[in-house]
Amino acid sequence: MGERSIGSCSSEVLYKELQLQMMQALILVVYR
């Protein structure tokens, strides 16, 4: 529990946010 955990946690959050953006983009394209 230290800097390593914080780094991995932040990277996971960024990855999840990127996935959400991709999903929103796909939905916009599909329901255009």
Short mmCIF file of C-alpha atoms in Angstrom, two decimals:
data_model
loop_
_atom_site.label_atom_id
_atom_site.label_comp_id
_atom_site.label_asym_id
_atom_site.label_seq_id
_atom_site.Cartn_x
_atom_site.Cartn_y
_atom_site.Cartn_z
CA MET A 1 0.00 0.00 0.00
CA GLY A 2 1.96 2.99 -1.24
CA GLU A 3 3.05 4.83 -4.37
CA ARG A 4 2.78 1.66 -6.46
CA SER A 5 -0.87 1.09 -5.50
CA ILE A 6 -1.68 4.76 -6.25
CA GLY A 7 0.00 4.51 -9.66
CA SER A 8 -1.83 1.33 -10.62
CA CYS A 9 -5.12 2.76 -9.36
CA SER A 10 -4.73 5.95 -11.42
CA SER A 11 -3.84 3.93 -14.52
CA GLU A 12 -6.94 1.76 -14.03
CA VAL A 13 -9.14 4.85 -13.67
CA LEU A 14 -7.71 6.34 -16.88
CA TYR A 15 -8.31 3.04 -18.70
CA LYS A 16 -11.92 2.89 -17.48
CA GLU A 17 -12.54 6.50 -18.52
CA LEU A 18 -11.10 5.74 -21.96
CA GLN A 19 -13.41 2.72 -22.27
CA LEU A 20 -16.42 4.87 -21.33
CA GLN A 21 -15.49 7.43 -23.99
CA MET A 22 -15.17 4.65 -26.59
CA MET A 23 -18.58 3.25 -25.61
CA GLN A 24 -20.18 6.70 -25.87
CA ALA A 25 -18.60 7.23 -29.30
CA LEU A 26 -19.88 3.84 -30.52
CA ILE A 27 -23.39 4.60 -29.21
CA LEU A 28 -23.41 7.99 -30.94
CA VAL A 29 -22.33 6.39 -34.23
CA VAL A 30 -24.88 3.55 -33.96
CA TYR A 31 -27.84 5.76 -33.01
CA ARG A 32 -26.98 8.60 -35.41
#
